[in-house]
PDB file of C-alpha atoms in Angstrom:
ATOM      1  CA  UNK S  15     156.922 171.599 -99.212  1.00 50.00           C
ATOM      2  CA  UNK S  16     157.998 174.613 -97.142  1.00 50.00           C
ATOM      3  CA  UNK S  17     159.151 173.863 -93.603  1.00 70.00           C
ATOM      4  CA  UNK S  18     156.815 176.453 -92.118  1.00 90.00           C
ATOM      5  CA  UNK S  19     153.398 175.891 -93.552  1.00 93.00           C
ATOM      6  CA  UNK S  20     151.684 178.343 -91.205  1.00 95.00           C
ATOM      7  CA  UNK S  21     153.296 181.545 -89.932  1.00 94.00           C
ATOM      8  CA  UNK S  22     152.059 183.972 -87.275  1.00 93.00           C
ATOM      9  CA  UNK S  23     152.188 187.574 -88.500  1.00 92.00           C
ATOM     10  CA  UNK S  24     152.650 190.710 -86.433  1.00 90.00           C
ATOM     11  CA  UNK S  25     148.972 191.622 -86.836  1.00 92.00           C
ATOM     12  CA  UNK S  26     148.012 188.330 -85.161  1.00 90.00           C
ATOM     13  CA  UNK S  27     146.739 186.595 -88.252  1.00 95.00           C
ATOM     14  CA  UNK S  28     148.195 183.287 -89.382  1.00 95.00           C
ATOM     15  CA  UNK S  29     149.523 183.113 -92.920  1.00 95.00           C
ATOM     16  CA  UNK S  30     148.710 179.901 -94.801  1.00 95.00           C
ATOM     17  CA  UNK S  31     151.684 178.909 -96.940  1.00 94.00           C
ATOM     18  CA  UNK S  32     150.221 175.683 -98.303  1.00 92.00           C
ATOM     19  CA  UNK S  33     150.624 175.233-102.032  1.00 92.00           C
ATOM     20  CA  UNK S  34     147.800 173.963-104.229  1.00 92.00           C
ATOM     21  CA  UNK S  35     148.619 170.336-103.448  1.00 93.00           C
ATOM     22  CA  UNK S  36     148.648 171.071 -99.718  1.00 93.00           C
ATOM     23  CA  UNK S  37     145.321 172.865 -99.865  1.00 94.00           C
ATOM     24  CA  UNK S  38     143.872 169.941-101.816  1.00 94.00           C
ATOM     25  CA  UNK S  39     144.911 167.563 -99.044  1.00 94.00           C
ATOM     26  CA  UNK S  40     143.291 169.851 -96.484  1.00 95.00           C
ATOM     27  CA  UNK S  41     140.165 170.104 -98.649  1.00 95.00           C
ATOM     28  CA  UNK S  42     139.964 166.317 -98.834  1.00 94.00           C
ATOM     29  CA  UNK S  43     140.397 165.929 -95.053  1.00 95.00           C
ATOM     30  CA  UNK S  44     137.789 168.590 -94.278  1.00 95.00           C
ATOM     31  CA  UNK S  45     135.401 166.987 -96.779  1.00 94.00           C
ATOM     32  CA  UNK S  46     135.733 163.600 -95.115  1.00 93.00           C
ATOM     33  CA  UNK S  47     135.031 165.081 -91.670  1.00 94.00           C
ATOM     34  CA  UNK S  48     131.980 166.888 -93.029  1.00 91.00           C
ATOM     35  CA  UNK S  49     130.676 163.710 -94.653  1.00 92.00           C
ATOM     36  CA  UNK S  50     131.444 161.514 -91.651  1.00 91.00           C
ATOM     37  CA  UNK S  51     129.535 163.816 -89.334  1.00 87.00           C
ATOM     38  CA  UNK S  52     126.249 163.112 -91.095  1.00 85.00           C
ATOM     39  CA  UNK S  53     126.793 159.705 -92.710  1.00 88.00           C
ATOM     40  CA  UNK S  54     126.661 156.773 -90.239  1.00 89.00           C
ATOM     41  CA  UNK S  55     128.200 154.482 -92.882  1.00 91.00           C
ATOM     42  CA  UNK S  56     131.293 156.633 -93.359  1.00 91.00           C
ATOM     43  CA  UNK S  57     134.404 154.883 -92.036  1.00 90.00           C
ATOM     44  CA  UNK S  58     135.281 157.935 -89.930  1.00 91.00           C
ATOM     45  CA  UNK S  59     131.804 158.211 -88.336  1.00 88.00           C
ATOM     46  CA  UNK S  60     132.612 156.013 -85.334  1.00 87.00           C
ATOM     47  CA  UNK S  61     135.669 158.070 -84.480  1.00 87.00           C
ATOM     48  CA  UNK S  62     133.568 161.238 -84.404  1.00 87.00           C
ATOM     49  CA  UNK S  63     131.064 159.621 -82.062  1.00 86.00           C
ATOM     50  CA  UNK S  64     133.203 157.962 -79.423  1.00 86.00           C
ATOM     51  CA  UNK S  65     131.839 157.479 -75.912  1.00 91.00           C
ATOM     52  CA  UNK S  66     131.968 160.353 -73.437  1.00 92.00           C
ATOM     53  CA  UNK S  67     131.246 158.175 -70.389  1.00 90.00           C
ATOM     54  CA  UNK S  68     132.165 154.543 -71.200  1.00 90.00           C
ATOM     55  CA  UNK S  69     130.499 153.324 -67.999  1.00 88.00           C
ATOM     56  CA  UNK S  70     127.101 154.047 -69.525  1.00 86.00           C
ATOM     57  CA  UNK S  71     125.536 152.483 -72.618  1.00 84.00           C
ATOM     58  CA  UNK S  72     124.277 155.821 -73.871  1.00 87.00           C
ATOM     59  CA  UNK S  73     125.820 159.258 -73.397  1.00 87.00           C
ATOM     60  CA  UNK S  74     123.918 162.340 -72.342  1.00 87.00           C
ATOM     61  CA  UNK S  75     121.945 163.431 -75.458  1.00 89.00           C
ATOM     62  CA  UNK S  76     122.661 167.109 -74.863  1.00 90.00           C
ATOM     63  CA  UNK S  77     126.412 166.455 -74.683  1.00 89.00           C
ATOM     64  CA  UNK S  78     126.378 164.447 -77.917  1.00 88.00           C
ATOM     65  CA  UNK S  79     124.296 167.133 -79.599  1.00 89.00           C
ATOM     66  CA  UNK S  80     126.766 169.807 -78.483  1.00 90.00           C
ATOM     67  CA  UNK S  81     129.661 167.728 -79.840  1.00 90.00           C
ATOM     68  CA  UNK S  82     127.958 167.306 -83.219  1.00 89.00           C
ATOM     69  CA  UNK S  83     127.150 171.024 -83.359  1.00 90.00           C
ATOM     70  CA  UNK S  84     130.718 172.076 -82.504  1.00 90.00           C
ATOM     71  CA  UNK S  85     132.338 169.651 -84.961  1.00 91.00           C
ATOM     72  CA  UNK S  86     130.000 170.894 -87.697  1.00 90.00           C
ATOM     73  CA  UNK S  87     130.729 174.542 -86.877  1.00 91.00           C
ATOM     74  CA  UNK S  88     134.479 173.948 -87.011  1.00 94.00           C
ATOM     75  CA  UNK S  89     134.469 171.996 -90.254  1.00 94.00           C
ATOM     76  CA  UNK S  90     132.131 174.460 -91.962  1.00 93.00           C
ATOM     77  CA  UNK S  91     134.404 177.350 -90.971  1.00 95.00           C
ATOM     78  CA  UNK S  92     137.474 175.395 -92.099  1.00 95.00           C
ATOM     79  CA  UNK S  93     135.888 174.608 -95.477  1.00 94.00           C
ATOM     80  CA  UNK S  94     134.773 178.213 -95.920  1.00 94.00           C
ATOM     81  CA  UNK S  95     138.331 179.478 -95.373  1.00 95.00           C
ATOM     82  CA  UNK S  96     140.186 176.865 -97.440  1.00 93.00           C
ATOM     83  CA  UNK S  97     141.218 179.407-100.041  1.00 91.00           C
ATOM     84  CA  UNK S  98     142.219 182.160 -97.621  1.00 93.00           C
ATOM     85  CA  UNK S  99     145.780 183.461 -97.450  1.00 94.00           C
ATOM     86  CA  UNK S 100     145.405 184.502 -93.804  1.00 95.00           C
ATOM     87  CA  UNK S 101     143.416 183.023 -90.910  1.00 96.00           C
ATOM     88  CA  UNK S 102     142.178 184.795 -87.816  1.00 95.00           C
ATOM     89  CA  UNK S 103     142.278 183.085 -84.415  1.00 93.00           C
ATOM     90  CA  UNK S 104     138.874 181.390 -84.669  1.00 94.00           C
ATOM     91  CA  UNK S 105     139.581 180.187 -88.198  1.00 96.00           C
ATOM     92  CA  UNK S 106     142.992 178.797 -87.220  1.00 96.00           C
ATOM     93  CA  UNK S 107     141.392 176.954 -84.289  1.00 96.00           C
ATOM     94  CA  UNK S 108     138.757 175.491 -86.637  1.00 96.00           C
ATOM     95  CA  UNK S 109     141.535 174.274 -88.961  1.00 97.00           C
ATOM     96  CA  UNK S 110     143.499 172.754 -86.065  1.00 97.00           C
ATOM     97  CA  UNK S 111     140.470 170.932 -84.654  1.00 96.00           C
ATOM     98  CA  UNK S 112     139.327 169.636 -88.034  1.00 96.00           C
ATOM     99  CA  UNK S 113     142.796 168.465 -89.107  1.00 96.00           C
ATOM    100  CA  UNK S 114     143.249 166.724 -85.752  1.00 96.00           C
ATOM    101  CA  UNK S 115     139.819 165.070 -86.035  1.00 95.00           C
ATOM    102  CA  UNK S 116     140.819 163.865 -89.507  1.00 95.00           C
ATOM    103  CA  UNK S 117     144.122 162.510 -88.202  1.00 95.00           C
ATOM    104  CA  UNK S 118     142.508 160.613 -85.323  1.00 93.00           C
ATOM    105  CA  UNK S 119     139.682 159.338 -87.537  1.00 93.00           C
ATOM    106  CA  UNK S 120     142.234 158.004 -90.009  1.00 94.00           C
ATOM    107  CA  UNK S 121     144.095 155.927 -87.422  1.00 92.00           C
ATOM    108  CA  UNK S 122     140.859 154.745 -85.812  1.00 91.00           C
ATOM    109  CA  UNK S 123     139.430 153.618 -89.139  1.00 90.00           C
ATOM    110  CA  UNK S 124     142.684 151.833 -90.011  1.00 88.00           C
ATOM    111  CA  UNK S 125     143.023 150.254 -86.562  1.00 88.00           C
ATOM    112  CA  UNK S 126     146.336 152.026 -85.924  1.00 87.00           C
ATOM    113  CA  UNK S 127     146.284 152.095 -82.142  1.00 84.00           C
ATOM    114  CA  UNK S 128     149.990 151.624 -81.392  1.00 84.00           C
ATOM    115  CA  UNK S 129     153.317 152.928 -82.690  1.00 83.00           C
ATOM    116  CA  UNK S 130     154.177 149.413 -83.906  1.00 86.00           C
ATOM    117  CA  UNK S 131     150.973 149.254 -85.916  1.00 86.00           C
ATOM    118  CA  UNK S 132     151.804 152.652 -87.404  1.00 84.00           C
ATOM    119  CA  UNK S 133     155.172 151.322 -88.565  1.00 84.00           C
ATOM    120  CA  UNK S 134     153.475 148.371 -90.249  1.00 88.00           C
ATOM    121  CA  UNK S 135     150.867 150.353 -92.144  1.00 88.00           C
ATOM    122  CA  UNK S 136     150.991 150.835 -95.921  1.00 90.00           C
ATOM    123  CA  UNK S 137     152.998 153.663 -97.471  1.00 90.00           C
ATOM    124  CA  UNK S 138     149.971 155.587 -98.722  1.00 91.00           C
ATOM    125  CA  UNK S 139     148.326 155.710 -95.311  1.00 91.00           C
ATOM    126  CA  UNK S 140     151.605 156.554 -93.571  1.00 90.00           C
ATOM    127  CA  UNK S 141     152.295 159.382 -96.045  1.00 92.00           C
ATOM    128  CA  UNK S 142     148.803 160.769 -95.472  1.00 93.00           C
ATOM    129  CA  UNK S 143     149.228 160.614 -91.686  1.00 93.00           C
ATOM    130  CA  UNK S 144     152.648 162.283 -91.857  1.00 93.00           C
ATOM    131  CA  UNK S 145     151.261 165.044 -94.078  1.00 94.00           C
ATOM    132  CA  UNK S 146     148.454 165.805 -91.625  1.00 95.00           C
ATOM    133  CA  UNK S 147     151.001 165.710 -88.782  1.00 95.00           C
ATOM    134  CA  UNK S 148     153.192 168.221 -90.641  1.00 94.00           C
ATOM    135  CA  UNK S 149     150.205 170.557 -91.071  1.00 96.00           C
ATOM    136  CA  UNK S 150     149.355 170.209 -87.373  1.00 96.00           C
ATOM    137  CA  UNK S 151     152.946 170.693 -86.158  1.00 94.00           C
ATOM    138  CA  UNK S 152     153.262 173.934 -88.074  1.00 95.00           C
ATOM    139  CA  UNK S 153     149.799 175.248 -87.225  1.00 96.00           C
ATOM    140  CA  UNK S 154     150.230 174.503 -83.507  1.00 95.00           C
ATOM    141  CA  UNK S 155     153.613 176.210 -83.595  1.00 94.00           C
ATOM    142  CA  UNK S 156     152.025 179.311 -85.132  1.00 94.00           C
ATOM    143  CA  UNK S 157     149.230 179.379 -82.546  1.00 92.00           C
TER     144      UNK S 157
ATOM    145  CA  UNK U   4     123.789 163.444 -62.542  1.00 44.00           C
ATOM    146  CA  UNK U   5     126.357 163.187 -59.730  1.00 47.00           C
ATOM    147  CA  UNK U   6     125.878 160.170 -57.522  1.00 47.00           C
ATOM    148  CA  UNK U   7     125.868 160.548 -53.761  1.00 47.00           C
ATOM    149  CA  UNK U   8     128.150 158.389 -51.694  1.00 48.00           C
ATOM    150  CA  UNK U   9     127.213 157.882 -48.038  1.00 46.00           C
ATOM    151  CA  UNK U  10     130.258 158.433 -45.868  1.00 46.00           C
ATOM    152  CA  UNK U  11     128.911 157.864 -42.408  1.00 47.00           C
ATOM    153  CA  UNK U  12     125.642 156.705 -40.969  1.00 43.00           C
ATOM    154  CA  UNK U  13     125.117 156.906 -37.239  1.00 46.00           C
ATOM    155  CA  UNK U  14     122.317 154.689 -35.952  1.00 46.00           C
ATOM    156  CA  UNK U  15     123.259 154.107 -32.316  1.00 47.00           C
ATOM    157  CA  UNK U  16     119.679 153.999 -31.080  1.00 45.00           C
ATOM    158  CA  UNK U  17     116.268 154.173 -32.604  1.00 48.00           C
ATOM    159  CA  UNK U  18     115.565 157.333 -30.615  1.00 46.00           C
ATOM    160  CA  UNK U  19     118.562 159.263 -31.838  1.00 49.00           C
ATOM    161  CA  UNK U  20     118.253 160.888 -35.166  1.00 51.00           C
ATOM    162  CA  UNK U  21     120.578 159.470 -37.753  1.00 53.00           C
ATOM    163  CA  UNK U  22     123.415 161.629 -38.946  1.00 55.00           C
ATOM    164  CA  UNK U  23     124.067 161.136 -42.581  1.00 54.00           C
ATOM    165  CA  UNK U  24     126.963 162.817 -44.214  1.00 53.00           C
ATOM    166  CA  UNK U  25     126.887 162.907 -47.967  1.00 57.00           C
ATOM    167  CA  UNK U  26     129.469 164.072 -50.376  1.00 65.00           C
ATOM    168  CA  UNK U  27     129.608 164.277 -54.137  1.00 75.00           C
ATOM    169  CA  UNK U  28     132.315 162.295 -55.826  1.00 85.00           C
ATOM    170  CA  UNK U  29     133.913 164.396 -58.504  1.00 93.00           C
ATOM    171  CA  UNK U  30     134.190 163.470 -62.163  1.00 94.00           C
ATOM    172  CA  UNK U  31     137.527 163.225 -63.941  1.00 96.00           C
ATOM    173  CA  UNK U  32     138.197 164.245 -67.512  1.00 97.00           C
ATOM    174  CA  UNK U  33     140.683 161.698 -68.871  1.00 97.00           C
ATOM    175  CA  UNK U  34     142.765 162.170 -72.019  1.00 97.00           C
ATOM    176  CA  UNK U  35     144.230 159.031 -73.590  1.00 95.00           C
ATOM    177  CA  UNK U  36     147.422 158.615 -75.585  1.00 93.00           C
ATOM    178  CA  UNK U  37     147.487 157.761 -79.271  1.00 89.00           C
ATOM    179  CA  UNK U  38     150.441 157.090 -81.585  1.00 88.00           C
ATOM    180  CA  UNK U  39     150.003 160.016 -83.982  1.00 91.00           C
ATOM    181  CA  UNK U  40     148.858 163.231 -82.311  1.00 93.00           C
ATOM    182  CA  UNK U  41     151.734 165.753 -82.209  1.00 93.00           C
ATOM    183  CA  UNK U  42     152.715 166.762 -78.674  1.00 94.00           C
ATOM    184  CA  UNK U  43     152.589 170.462 -79.515  1.00 94.00           C
ATOM    185  CA  UNK U  44     148.992 170.083 -80.678  1.00 96.00           C
ATOM    186  CA  UNK U  45     147.973 168.579 -77.327  1.00 96.00           C
ATOM    187  CA  UNK U  46     149.614 171.481 -75.479  1.00 97.00           C
ATOM    188  CA  UNK U  47     147.816 174.052 -77.638  1.00 96.00           C
ATOM    189  CA  UNK U  48     144.485 172.311 -77.044  1.00 97.00           C
ATOM    190  CA  UNK U  49     144.968 172.170 -73.240  1.00 97.00           C
ATOM    191  CA  UNK U  50     145.955 175.852 -73.151  1.00 96.00           C
ATOM    192  CA  UNK U  51     143.023 176.863 -75.294  1.00 96.00           C
ATOM    193  CA  UNK U  52     140.280 174.797 -73.630  1.00 96.00           C
ATOM    194  CA  UNK U  53     141.313 175.014 -69.965  1.00 96.00           C
ATOM    195  CA  UNK U  54     143.348 178.223 -70.040  1.00 96.00           C
ATOM    196  CA  UNK U  55     146.255 176.351 -68.466  1.00 96.00           C
ATOM    197  CA  UNK U  56     149.686 178.003 -68.535  1.00 96.00           C
ATOM    198  CA  UNK U  57     152.216 176.463 -70.880  1.00 95.00           C
ATOM    199  CA  UNK U  58     154.074 174.618 -68.089  1.00 96.00           C
ATOM    200  CA  UNK U  59     150.955 172.879 -66.778  1.00 96.00           C
ATOM    201  CA  UNK U  60     149.699 172.050 -70.274  1.00 96.00           C
ATOM    202  CA  UNK U  61     153.097 170.577 -71.165  1.00 96.00           C
ATOM    203  CA  UNK U  62     153.259 168.542 -67.941  1.00 96.00           C
ATOM    204  CA  UNK U  63     149.811 167.066 -68.582  1.00 97.00           C
ATOM    205  CA  UNK U  64     150.741 166.283 -72.178  1.00 95.00           C
ATOM    206  CA  UNK U  65     153.862 164.449 -70.982  1.00 96.00           C
ATOM    207  CA  UNK U  66     151.793 162.473 -68.477  1.00 96.00           C
ATOM    208  CA  UNK U  67     149.492 161.364 -71.292  1.00 95.00           C
ATOM    209  CA  UNK U  68     152.504 160.445 -73.416  1.00 93.00           C
ATOM    210  CA  UNK U  69     154.397 158.476 -70.748  1.00 93.00           C
ATOM    211  CA  UNK U  70     151.562 156.948 -68.734  1.00 95.00           C
ATOM    212  CA  UNK U  71     149.022 156.446 -71.497  1.00 93.00           C
ATOM    213  CA  UNK U  72     146.436 158.714 -69.872  1.00 96.00           C
ATOM    214  CA  UNK U  73     146.101 161.752 -67.653  1.00 96.00           C
ATOM    215  CA  UNK U  74     143.358 163.316 -65.595  1.00 97.00           C
ATOM    216  CA  UNK U  75     143.289 166.830 -66.974  1.00 97.00           C
ATOM    217  CA  UNK U  76     140.387 168.235 -64.952  1.00 96.00           C
ATOM    218  CA  UNK U  77     138.104 167.173 -62.072  1.00 95.00           C
ATOM    219  CA  UNK U  78     134.807 168.566 -60.861  1.00 94.00           C
ATOM    220  CA  UNK U  79     131.094 168.420 -61.490  1.00 93.00           C
ATOM    221  CA  UNK U  80     129.563 166.049 -64.021  1.00 92.00           C
ATOM    222  CA  UNK U  81     128.122 168.801 -66.162  1.00 92.00           C
ATOM    223  CA  UNK U  82     131.421 170.644 -66.507  1.00 94.00           C
ATOM    224  CA  UNK U  83     133.341 167.400 -67.009  1.00 95.00           C
ATOM    225  CA  UNK U  84     131.009 166.478 -69.876  1.00 94.00           C
ATOM    226  CA  UNK U  85     131.439 169.945 -71.345  1.00 95.00           C
ATOM    227  CA  UNK U  86     135.237 169.747 -71.249  1.00 96.00           C
ATOM    228  CA  UNK U  87     135.211 166.205 -72.622  1.00 96.00           C
ATOM    229  CA  UNK U  88     133.066 167.311 -75.552  1.00 95.00           C
ATOM    230  CA  UNK U  89     135.423 170.211 -76.281  1.00 96.00           C
ATOM    231  CA  UNK U  90     138.451 167.904 -76.196  1.00 97.00           C
ATOM    232  CA  UNK U  91     136.745 165.403 -78.479  1.00 95.00           C
ATOM    233  CA  UNK U  92     135.754 168.199 -80.846  1.00 95.00           C
ATOM    234  CA  UNK U  93     139.438 169.155 -80.895  1.00 95.00           C
ATOM    235  CA  UNK U  94     140.228 165.590 -81.943  1.00 94.00           C
ATOM    236  CA  UNK U  95     141.669 164.160 -78.730  1.00 95.00           C
ATOM    237  CA  UNK U  96     140.716 160.758 -77.338  1.00 93.00           C
ATOM    238  CA  UNK U  97     138.887 161.691 -74.144  1.00 95.00           C
ATOM    239  CA  UNK U  98     136.392 160.195 -71.699  1.00 96.00           C
ATOM    240  CA  UNK U  99     134.995 160.995 -68.275  1.00 95.00           C
ATOM    241  CA  UNK U 100     134.984 158.787 -65.177  1.00 95.00           C
ATOM    242  CA  UNK U 101     133.783 159.193 -61.638  1.00 91.00           C
ATOM    243  CA  UNK U 102     136.478 159.579 -58.998  1.00 86.00           C
ATOM    244  CA  UNK U 103     136.935 156.348 -57.061  1.00 80.00           C
TER     245      UNK U 103
END
């Protein structure tokens, strides 16, 4: 896989240099976020609905609604631009947010809350986490 | 809704009117560390959401990394909730708490 997966161009757009396998991984991650947003039984659902104010049993309904709306907007934009060669600023932000949500949801669902636990996890999960991290490193660098 | 904390109540006599000074305790937006989020991603998110310069965003990221958490913004409840939602939407582990 190329070392620079996302590259900022002079015109401000971000070039996506993911190959087909890379785009498939992104497609899978975006699909899981989309499904988890609406399916309470999805293993990533809890991660997408963490508490805003832990001192209260229930968070402000408007705040939770806004969170759901913004996550949905980002993932829908990310899915819609999966095949694009170049991303504008808003699209790149949607990719970054959705990939990061997928990364955090993965570790939450697997109970990976410490570096030690990350070292102990199975190879498949660790490879998946490292792939998402590589995407995020490069995309953040390009932004 | 912000709670009101009484700071001083003067009740020297029944005939004097009480002086009550009230102040609003601010709300903190707290970002928590996790073992996988790339540092550069956290910096980009802080710059984008708060408009912080790179130095401040990097310093806050390092505080999260070394101390396990950092207060990244303080102010009214409504704005704290708004920032917390944006940080959670960006995939960071974030909560709000009232200043002690």
